[in-house]
Short mmCIF file of C-alpha atoms and ligand atoms in Angstrom, two decimals:
data_model
loop_
_atom_site.label_atom_id
_atom_site.label_comp_id
_atom_site.label_asym_id
_atom_site.label_seq_id
_atom_site.Cartn_x
_atom_site.Cartn_y
_atom_site.Cartn_z
CA MET F 389 -18.28 -35.15 0.16
CA SER F 390 -14.97 -38.20 -0.96
CA THR F 391 -13.03 -39.66 1.95
CA SER F 392 -10.14 -38.04 0.87
CA ARG F 393 -11.90 -34.50 0.90
CA ARG F 394 -12.63 -35.46 4.62
CA THR F 395 -9.19 -36.36 5.37
CA VAL F 396 -7.34 -33.62 3.44
CA LEU F 397 -9.97 -30.97 5.81
CA ALA F 398 -9.72 -33.04 8.86
CA GLY F 399 -5.70 -32.88 8.14
CA ALA F 400 -6.14 -28.89 8.47
CA ALA F 401 -8.31 -28.80 11.45
CA ALA F 402 -5.02 -30.51 13.21
CA ALA F 403 -2.82 -28.17 11.32
CA ALA F 404 -4.98 -25.04 12.52
CA ALA F 405 -5.11 -26.41 16.26
CA THR F 406 -1.28 -25.99 16.63
CA LEU F 407 -1.48 -22.57 15.90
CA THR F 408 -5.42 -21.77 17.13
CA ALA F 409 -4.95 -17.85 17.65
CA THR F 410 -4.49 -16.41 21.47
CA GLY F 411 -7.19 -13.45 20.62
CA THR F 412 -4.66 -11.19 20.62
CA ALA F 413 -3.39 -9.41 17.06
CA HIS F 414 0.15 -10.96 17.18
CA ALA F 415 -0.04 -14.49 17.96
CA TRP F 416 2.26 -16.62 15.55
CA SER F 417 5.66 -16.39 15.74
CA GLY F 418 7.72 -17.38 12.67
CA ARG F 419 8.11 -20.86 12.40
CA LEU F 420 9.86 -23.10 9.45
CA PRO F 421 6.32 -23.04 7.20
CA SER F 422 4.96 -26.78 6.78
CA ARG F 423 2.85 -28.76 4.20
CA GLU F 424 0.32 -31.18 3.95
CA LEU F 425 -0.82 -33.15 1.03
CA PHE F 426 -4.24 -30.61 -0.44
CA GLY F 427 -5.36 -32.98 -3.38
CA GLN F 428 -3.80 -34.60 -7.09
CA LEU F 429 -4.05 -33.85 -10.49
CA ALA F 430 -5.78 -35.81 -12.84
CA ASP F 431 -1.77 -36.86 -13.57
CA GLY F 432 -1.23 -37.77 -10.54
CA THR F 433 0.65 -35.23 -9.41
CA LYS F 434 0.70 -34.10 -5.71
CA VAL F 435 -0.42 -30.55 -4.70
CA TYR F 436 0.53 -29.72 -1.71
CA ARG F 437 -0.94 -26.62 0.77
CA TRP F 438 1.71 -24.67 3.10
CA THR F 439 1.19 -22.87 5.71
CA LEU F 440 3.37 -20.21 7.29
CA ALA F 441 2.33 -17.78 10.08
CA ASN F 442 3.99 -14.30 11.40
CA GLY F 443 2.75 -11.75 13.55
CA GLY F 444 -1.02 -11.63 13.40
CA THR F 445 -1.02 -13.05 9.64
CA ARG F 446 -1.64 -16.88 8.88
CA LEU F 447 -1.19 -17.75 5.02
CA LYS F 448 -2.19 -21.30 3.15
CA VAL F 449 -0.57 -21.65 -0.21
CA LEU F 450 -0.99 -24.03 -2.34
CA SER F 451 1.31 -25.52 -5.08
CA TYR F 452 -1.03 -25.61 -7.65
CA GLY F 453 -0.99 -22.21 -9.44
CA GLY F 454 0.60 -20.35 -6.22
CA ILE F 455 -2.76 -19.75 -5.03
CA VAL F 456 -3.47 -18.07 -1.52
CA GLN F 457 -5.68 -20.51 -0.36
CA SER F 458 -6.59 -18.97 3.01
CA LEU F 459 -5.13 -15.51 4.45
CA GLU F 460 -6.26 -14.82 8.26
CA ILE F 461 -5.79 -11.76 9.50
CA PRO F 462 -7.14 -10.43 13.58
CA ASP F 463 -10.32 -7.65 13.53
CA ARG F 464 -10.02 -4.78 16.12
CA ARG F 465 -10.85 -7.36 18.86
CA GLY F 466 -7.86 -9.80 17.91
CA ARG F 467 -9.84 -12.33 16.50
CA HIS F 468 -8.81 -14.03 13.00
CA ALA F 469 -10.38 -14.83 9.79
CA ASN F 470 -9.69 -15.88 6.69
CA VAL F 471 -10.86 -12.91 4.48
CA SER F 472 -9.82 -14.41 1.34
CA LEU F 473 -12.02 -16.09 -1.16
CA GLY F 474 -11.63 -19.51 -1.99
CA PHE F 475 -12.46 -22.99 -1.94
CA ASP F 476 -12.14 -25.82 0.31
CA ASN F 477 -11.06 -29.03 -2.40
CA LEU F 478 -8.54 -28.89 -5.84
CA ALA F 479 -11.08 -30.22 -7.89
CA ASP F 480 -13.15 -27.13 -7.67
CA TYR F 481 -10.13 -24.93 -8.18
CA VAL F 482 -8.95 -26.82 -11.22
CA ALA F 483 -13.16 -26.94 -13.00
CA LYS F 484 -14.36 -23.70 -12.32
CA SER F 485 -12.13 -20.90 -10.52
CA PRO F 486 -12.03 -17.32 -11.48
CA TYR F 487 -8.50 -17.18 -10.45
CA PHE F 488 -9.06 -16.89 -6.99
CA GLY F 489 -6.13 -16.39 -5.16
CA ALA F 490 -3.78 -17.14 -7.80
CA LEU F 491 -0.44 -16.12 -9.54
CA ILE F 492 -1.26 -14.81 -12.83
CA GLY F 493 1.62 -15.02 -15.42
CA ARG F 494 2.40 -14.30 -18.53
CA TYR F 495 0.41 -11.79 -18.49
CA GLY F 496 -2.14 -10.03 -16.36
CA ASN F 497 -5.00 -8.86 -17.53
CA ARG F 498 -6.06 -8.74 -21.38
CA ILE F 499 -4.34 -8.73 -24.67
CA ALA F 500 -6.64 -7.20 -27.46
CA LYS F 501 -7.43 -10.48 -29.53
CA GLY F 502 -4.67 -12.05 -28.35
CA ARG F 503 -2.12 -10.60 -30.57
CA PHE F 504 1.43 -8.74 -30.37
CA THR F 505 4.30 -7.30 -32.23
CA LEU F 506 7.70 -7.98 -30.93
CA ASP F 507 10.41 -7.09 -32.55
CA GLY F 508 9.41 -7.75 -35.97
CA HIS F 509 7.57 -11.08 -34.98
CA SER F 510 4.29 -11.60 -34.42
CA TYR F 511 2.40 -13.72 -31.92
CA GLN F 512 -0.79 -15.10 -31.32
CA LEU F 513 -1.95 -16.06 -27.61
CA PRO F 514 -5.19 -18.18 -26.94
CA LEU F 515 -8.48 -16.28 -26.84
CA ASN F 516 -10.04 -16.96 -23.27
CA ASP F 517 -12.21 -13.95 -22.92
CA GLY F 518 -14.41 -13.13 -25.55
CA PRO F 519 -12.33 -11.91 -28.39
CA ASN F 520 -9.14 -11.44 -26.15
CA SER F 521 -6.67 -13.48 -24.00
CA LEU F 522 -7.38 -12.66 -20.75
CA HIS F 523 -4.70 -13.82 -17.89
CA GLY F 524 -1.86 -15.33 -19.84
CA GLY F 525 -4.65 -17.47 -21.84
CA ASP F 526 -6.63 -21.17 -21.04
CA ARG F 527 -3.31 -22.20 -19.24
CA GLY F 528 -1.56 -19.51 -16.89
CA PHE F 529 0.03 -19.90 -14.39
CA ASP F 530 -2.87 -19.71 -12.26
CA LYS F 531 -2.96 -23.88 -13.69
CA ARG F 532 0.73 -24.47 -13.32
CA VAL F 533 2.39 -26.68 -10.36
CA TRP F 534 4.94 -24.60 -8.78
CA ASP F 535 8.05 -25.79 -7.19
CA ILE F 536 8.27 -24.67 -3.41
CA GLU F 537 10.38 -23.63 -1.31
CA PRO F 538 9.83 -22.34 2.42
CA PHE F 539 12.78 -19.95 4.31
CA THR F 540 12.67 -18.70 7.85
CA HIS F 541 15.34 -15.34 7.43
CA GLY F 542 15.75 -13.24 10.09
CA SER F 543 12.42 -12.93 11.67
CA ASP F 544 11.01 -13.00 8.18
CA VAL F 545 9.45 -16.45 7.05
CA GLY F 546 8.14 -17.45 3.92
CA LEU F 547 7.86 -19.26 0.68
CA VAL F 548 9.84 -19.34 -2.25
CA LEU F 549 8.05 -20.17 -5.39
CA ARG F 550 9.02 -21.46 -9.07
CA TYR F 551 8.11 -22.12 -12.34
CA VAL F 552 9.90 -22.40 -15.79
CA SER F 553 7.67 -21.78 -18.29
CA PRO F 554 8.95 -23.33 -21.57
CA ASP F 555 9.94 -21.19 -25.11
CA GLY F 556 6.44 -20.74 -26.89
CA GLU F 557 3.88 -21.71 -23.47
CA ALA F 558 0.76 -20.11 -24.20
CA GLY F 559 1.70 -18.82 -27.13
CA TYR F 560 4.26 -16.75 -25.56
CA PRO F 561 8.39 -16.47 -26.65
CA GLY F 562 11.33 -17.13 -24.60
CA THR F 563 12.30 -19.77 -21.45
CA LEU F 564 10.73 -17.85 -18.77
CA ARG F 565 12.30 -18.53 -15.38
CA VAL F 566 10.09 -17.26 -12.50
CA THR F 567 10.64 -16.69 -8.68
CA VAL F 568 7.96 -15.80 -6.44
CA THR F 569 8.74 -15.17 -3.13
CA TYR F 570 5.78 -14.54 -0.03
CA THR F 571 7.14 -12.86 3.01
CA LEU F 572 5.42 -12.98 6.01
CA THR F 573 7.04 -10.53 8.28
CA ALA F 574 6.50 -10.53 12.39
CA GLY F 575 4.63 -7.44 11.81
CA GLY F 576 2.27 -10.15 9.72
CA GLU F 577 3.02 -7.43 6.49
CA TRP F 578 2.52 -10.09 3.08
CA ARG F 579 5.03 -9.25 0.60
CA ILE F 580 5.21 -10.52 -2.94
CA ASP F 581 8.13 -10.05 -5.05
CA TYR F 582 8.31 -10.92 -8.64
CA ALA F 583 11.45 -12.00 -10.52
CA ALA F 584 12.41 -12.97 -13.92
CA THR F 585 14.71 -13.43 -16.72
CA THR F 586 13.82 -14.99 -20.51
CA ASP F 587 16.08 -16.27 -23.06
CA ARG F 588 14.84 -14.31 -25.92
CA ALA F 589 12.57 -11.07 -26.01
CA THR F 590 9.17 -11.44 -24.59
CA VAL F 591 6.61 -9.46 -23.06
CA VAL F 592 5.16 -10.28 -19.29
CA ASN F 593 3.26 -9.07 -16.45
CA LEU F 594 2.58 -11.12 -13.13
CA THR F 595 0.27 -10.18 -10.41
CA SER F 596 -1.43 -11.70 -7.71
CA HIS F 597 -5.02 -12.51 -7.97
CA THR F 598 -6.62 -12.61 -4.17
CA TYR F 599 -10.48 -11.09 -3.40
CA PHE F 600 -11.07 -9.90 -0.46
CA GLN F 601 -13.57 -9.70 1.89
CA LEU F 602 -12.16 -8.23 5.16
CA ALA F 603 -15.36 -9.08 7.36
CA GLY F 604 -14.55 -12.55 6.36
CA GLU F 605 -15.11 -14.81 3.44
CA GLY F 606 -18.40 -16.13 2.64
CA SER F 607 -19.74 -12.98 4.86
CA GLY F 608 -22.36 -11.29 2.31
CA GLY F 609 -21.08 -8.07 0.14
CA VAL F 610 -17.75 -5.67 0.20
CA HIS F 611 -19.46 -2.84 -1.01
CA ASP F 612 -19.33 -1.15 2.77
CA HIS F 613 -15.77 -1.35 2.46
CA THR F 614 -13.87 2.21 2.70
CA LEU F 615 -11.12 2.48 -0.19
CA GLU F 616 -8.58 5.41 -0.72
CA LEU F 617 -6.53 4.63 -4.14
CA ALA F 618 -3.89 7.39 -5.01
CA ALA F 619 -4.46 7.17 -8.96
CA ALA F 620 -5.73 10.53 -10.51
CA ARG F 621 -6.36 8.78 -13.97
CA TYR F 622 -7.46 5.45 -14.85
CA THR F 623 -7.58 3.69 -18.50
CA PRO F 624 -11.06 3.78 -19.88
CA VAL F 625 -11.90 0.35 -21.99
CA ASP F 626 -13.98 -0.73 -25.05
CA SER F 627 -16.82 -3.22 -24.49
CA THR F 628 -14.56 -5.96 -24.82
CA LEU F 629 -12.67 -4.41 -21.51
CA ILE F 630 -9.44 -3.37 -23.64
CA PRO F 631 -8.00 -0.40 -22.79
CA THR F 632 -8.67 3.08 -25.34
CA GLY F 633 -5.12 4.32 -24.92
CA GLU F 634 -6.60 7.26 -22.86
CA LEU F 635 -5.46 8.15 -19.29
CA ALA F 636 -8.43 9.61 -18.62
CA THR F 637 -9.51 11.92 -15.35
CA VAL F 638 -11.09 9.77 -12.18
CA ALA F 639 -12.50 13.84 -11.29
CA ARG F 640 -15.90 13.57 -11.18
CA THR F 641 -16.74 10.21 -11.82
CA PRO F 642 -16.81 6.77 -10.09
CA PHE F 643 -13.56 6.49 -10.51
CA ASP F 644 -12.67 9.37 -7.90
CA PHE F 645 -11.16 7.11 -4.88
CA ARG F 646 -8.66 9.56 -4.33
CA ARG F 647 -10.45 10.44 -0.94
CA ALA F 648 -11.55 7.32 1.39
CA LYS F 649 -14.97 6.41 -0.62
CA ALA F 650 -17.49 2.89 -0.18
CA ILE F 651 -16.67 0.68 -2.80
CA GLY F 652 -20.41 -0.14 -3.23
CA ALA F 653 -20.96 4.13 -3.65
CA ASP F 654 -20.65 4.74 -7.13
CA LEU F 655 -21.21 1.05 -8.63
CA ARG F 656 -24.68 1.97 -10.01
CA GLU F 657 -23.92 5.18 -11.68
CA PRO F 658 -25.00 4.93 -15.44
CA HIS F 659 -21.81 6.06 -16.39
CA PRO F 660 -20.54 3.89 -19.71
CA GLN F 661 -17.42 2.81 -17.99
CA ILE F 662 -19.41 0.92 -14.86
CA VAL F 663 -21.79 -0.35 -17.97
CA TYR F 664 -19.03 -2.31 -19.73
CA GLY F 665 -17.55 -3.46 -16.47
CA LYS F 666 -20.48 -4.24 -14.76
CA GLY F 667 -19.09 -2.01 -12.00
CA ILE F 668 -15.54 -1.07 -11.90
CA ASP F 669 -13.32 -3.74 -13.85
CA HIS F 670 -10.44 -1.03 -14.50
CA ASN F 671 -6.93 0.06 -14.09
CA PHE F 672 -6.11 2.90 -12.14
CA VAL F 673 -2.77 4.48 -12.81
CA LEU F 674 -0.71 5.28 -9.53
CA ASP F 675 0.05 9.03 -8.88
CA LYS F 676 3.00 7.49 -7.94
CA GLY F 677 4.50 6.23 -11.04
CA LEU F 678 7.08 3.10 -11.81
CA THR F 679 9.05 2.92 -8.47
CA ALA F 680 12.51 1.52 -7.71
CA ARG F 681 10.73 0.63 -4.04
CA PRO F 682 7.27 -0.41 -2.86
CA GLU F 683 5.43 2.87 -2.35
CA TYR F 684 1.95 3.57 -1.40
CA ALA F 685 -1.17 2.99 -3.17
CA LEU F 686 -3.96 2.35 -1.80
CA THR F 687 -5.81 1.56 1.94
CA VAL F 688 -9.27 -0.40 2.32
CA GLY F 689 -11.12 -0.41 5.81
CA GLU F 690 -13.75 -2.32 6.33
CA PRO F 691 -15.70 -0.73 9.18
CA ALA F 692 -17.26 -3.07 11.46
CA SER F 693 -14.41 -5.69 12.33
CA GLY F 694 -11.93 -2.38 11.71
CA ARG F 695 -9.68 -4.63 8.90
CA VAL F 696 -7.08 -2.54 7.03
CA MET F 697 -5.13 -3.25 4.17
CA ARG F 698 -2.86 -0.97 3.28
CA MET F 699 -1.15 -1.67 -0.04
CA TYR F 700 2.78 0.10 -1.80
CA THR F 701 3.91 -1.61 -4.59
CA THR F 702 6.81 -0.66 -7.04
CA GLU F 703 4.08 -1.24 -9.75
CA PRO F 704 2.79 1.87 -12.22
CA GLY F 705 -1.22 0.06 -12.43
CA MET F 706 -3.59 -1.17 -10.30
CA GLN F 707 -6.36 -3.27 -11.88
CA PHE F 708 -9.50 -2.96 -9.58
CA TYR F 709 -12.47 -5.45 -9.85
CA SER F 710 -15.34 -4.92 -7.58
CA GLY F 711 -16.09 -8.55 -8.02
CA ASN F 712 -18.86 -8.07 -10.86
CA PHE F 713 -18.76 -11.73 -12.70
CA LEU F 714 -19.61 -13.66 -9.02
CA ASP F 715 -22.98 -14.69 -9.73
CA GLY F 716 -23.68 -17.18 -6.85
CA THR F 717 -22.65 -20.62 -8.61
CA LEU F 718 -19.64 -20.84 -6.58
CA GLU F 719 -19.41 -22.40 -3.23
CA GLY F 720 -16.81 -21.24 -1.41
CA THR F 721 -14.37 -22.45 1.66
CA SER F 722 -16.72 -22.45 4.82
CA GLY F 723 -19.69 -23.76 2.07
CA ARG F 724 -21.32 -20.09 1.27
CA LEU F 725 -22.24 -18.89 -2.27
CA TYR F 726 -20.52 -15.87 -3.63
CA ARG F 727 -22.54 -13.73 -5.60
CA GLN F 728 -22.00 -10.41 -7.09
CA GLY F 729 -19.92 -8.23 -5.52
CA ASP F 730 -18.73 -11.05 -2.36
CA GLY F 731 -15.06 -10.20 -3.04
CA PHE F 732 -12.82 -7.21 -4.33
CA CYS F 733 -9.47 -7.86 -6.16
CA LEU F 734 -6.41 -5.00 -6.30
CA GLU F 735 -4.27 -6.51 -8.61
CA SER F 736 -0.89 -4.42 -8.80
CA GLN F 737 0.14 -4.49 -12.59
CA HIS F 738 1.25 -2.87 -15.75
CA PHE F 739 -1.19 -1.57 -17.45
CA PRO F 740 -3.77 -4.06 -19.59
CA ASP F 741 -2.46 -4.60 -23.71
CA SER F 742 0.58 -2.35 -23.06
CA PRO F 743 2.27 -4.89 -26.08
CA ASN F 744 0.01 -3.20 -28.18
CA ARG F 745 0.16 0.72 -26.55
CA PRO F 746 3.81 1.48 -27.08
CA GLU F 747 3.09 4.93 -24.61
CA PHE F 748 2.22 2.66 -21.54
CA PRO F 749 5.26 2.17 -19.58
CA THR F 750 6.56 -1.31 -21.07
CA THR F 751 6.31 -4.93 -20.35
CA VAL F 752 8.77 -6.50 -22.82
CA LEU F 753 11.54 -8.56 -20.64
CA ARG F 754 14.61 -9.16 -22.76
CA PRO F 755 17.40 -11.64 -22.06
CA GLY F 756 19.99 -10.40 -19.50
CA ALA F 757 17.43 -8.37 -17.69
CA VAL F 758 15.73 -9.19 -14.34
CA LEU F 759 11.81 -8.00 -14.08
CA ARG F 760 12.00 -7.24 -10.60
CA SER F 761 8.09 -6.41 -8.75
CA THR F 762 7.49 -6.05 -5.52
CA THR F 763 3.56 -5.29 -3.30
CA VAL F 764 2.96 -5.31 0.03
CA HIS F 765 0.11 -6.08 1.74
CA ALA F 766 0.23 -4.26 5.29
CA PHE F 767 -2.48 -5.28 7.84
CA SER F 768 -3.83 -3.04 10.70
CA THR F 769 -6.93 -2.21 12.40
CA ARG F 770 -8.78 0.92 13.73
C1 LIG Z 568 -10.11 -9.04 -14.40
C2 LIG Z 568 -11.73 -9.27 -14.85
C3 LIG Z 568 -11.72 -10.63 -14.57
C4 LIG Z 568 -11.40 -11.30 -13.32
C5 LIG Z 568 -11.54 -13.06 -12.99
C6 LIG Z 568 -9.94 -9.79 -13.13
O1 LIG Z 568 -8.51 -9.34 -13.08
O2 LIG Z 568 -9.94 -7.69 -14.63
O3 LIG Z 568 -12.54 -9.02 -15.94
O4 LIG Z 568 -13.41 -10.81 -15.07
O5 LIG Z 568 -9.92 -11.03 -13.37
O6 LIG Z 568 -11.54 -13.84 -13.89
#
């Protein structure tokens, strides 16, 4: 371990000591978030790690990628654990992160062949996932440095993250001004508000790519977590994980989570869609549809710790990714290797490949309009 890495870790330990949980579920109150140096990029840009805590929840957020590097919540006995996968150093985030905790843009998930046409113009995006463009291409919002401003507002605490994506960046038209607000409420909810404007017609699909393991990061597989997902339909994909256009019923398939079911229950079913995804890696069509206010989407529970996470969103879709491509080569925050199924993602979003699917809810943003999207993670225990 390098000296600088040790210094960063020592700094982190000191910061943690001032905020140490008392063992009760509501140990933290909403003080203004503070920052410490986390590392430096090759071009000399300093990357900071912000710590914000409120209610029972504490988040650590990097200015690189807006990455949630740690998310601590209590179990049913009030013991906190970091329930998000990540790294303890910047170099690993830069070199090999599968989007751990990151903000995703300009377009979450895949665009077929990295191509789309808008108002008669054709655009070609970088191909970084076989024949397709994934999560904004090879240098998406997860690899950009965000301007961060802390705030307190009433009993809320939070961070405002800003990034201006120049016209043509990663192949997308229009200067896109993006603001993402992470808020922790006094009840320990983590809320994400996205806003974006453009000066030319473009396509946008913003999300957050946290990998959860509610028993604690690095503690093994997530297959015994239960998931209840309010979605009667999902978007089946081809072998390159591009939607076929069908909105298929989940009934009598491994994709039926309408009643709580263990994540791992049907992952070994020889269903062609499970084969394509190497597990579940699919967009679910939320029953509530696109809404002006965040509405209920899902509940995840981890039986041993009793931790529960509910998600509410304005978005019409939810990508459920069961950590299929983790392969035991990445060493996580606490020094353990992540193997297949050691974390899962639930990414609120518009549907993949919408720019090529006029029948899907539109992802087109035009000058004068403001894209707004909100997703709330509410934590509790049982
Ligand atoms: C995608 C997966 C991809 C993962 C990490 C998810 O959002 O659906 O196919 O492997 O992100 O890159």
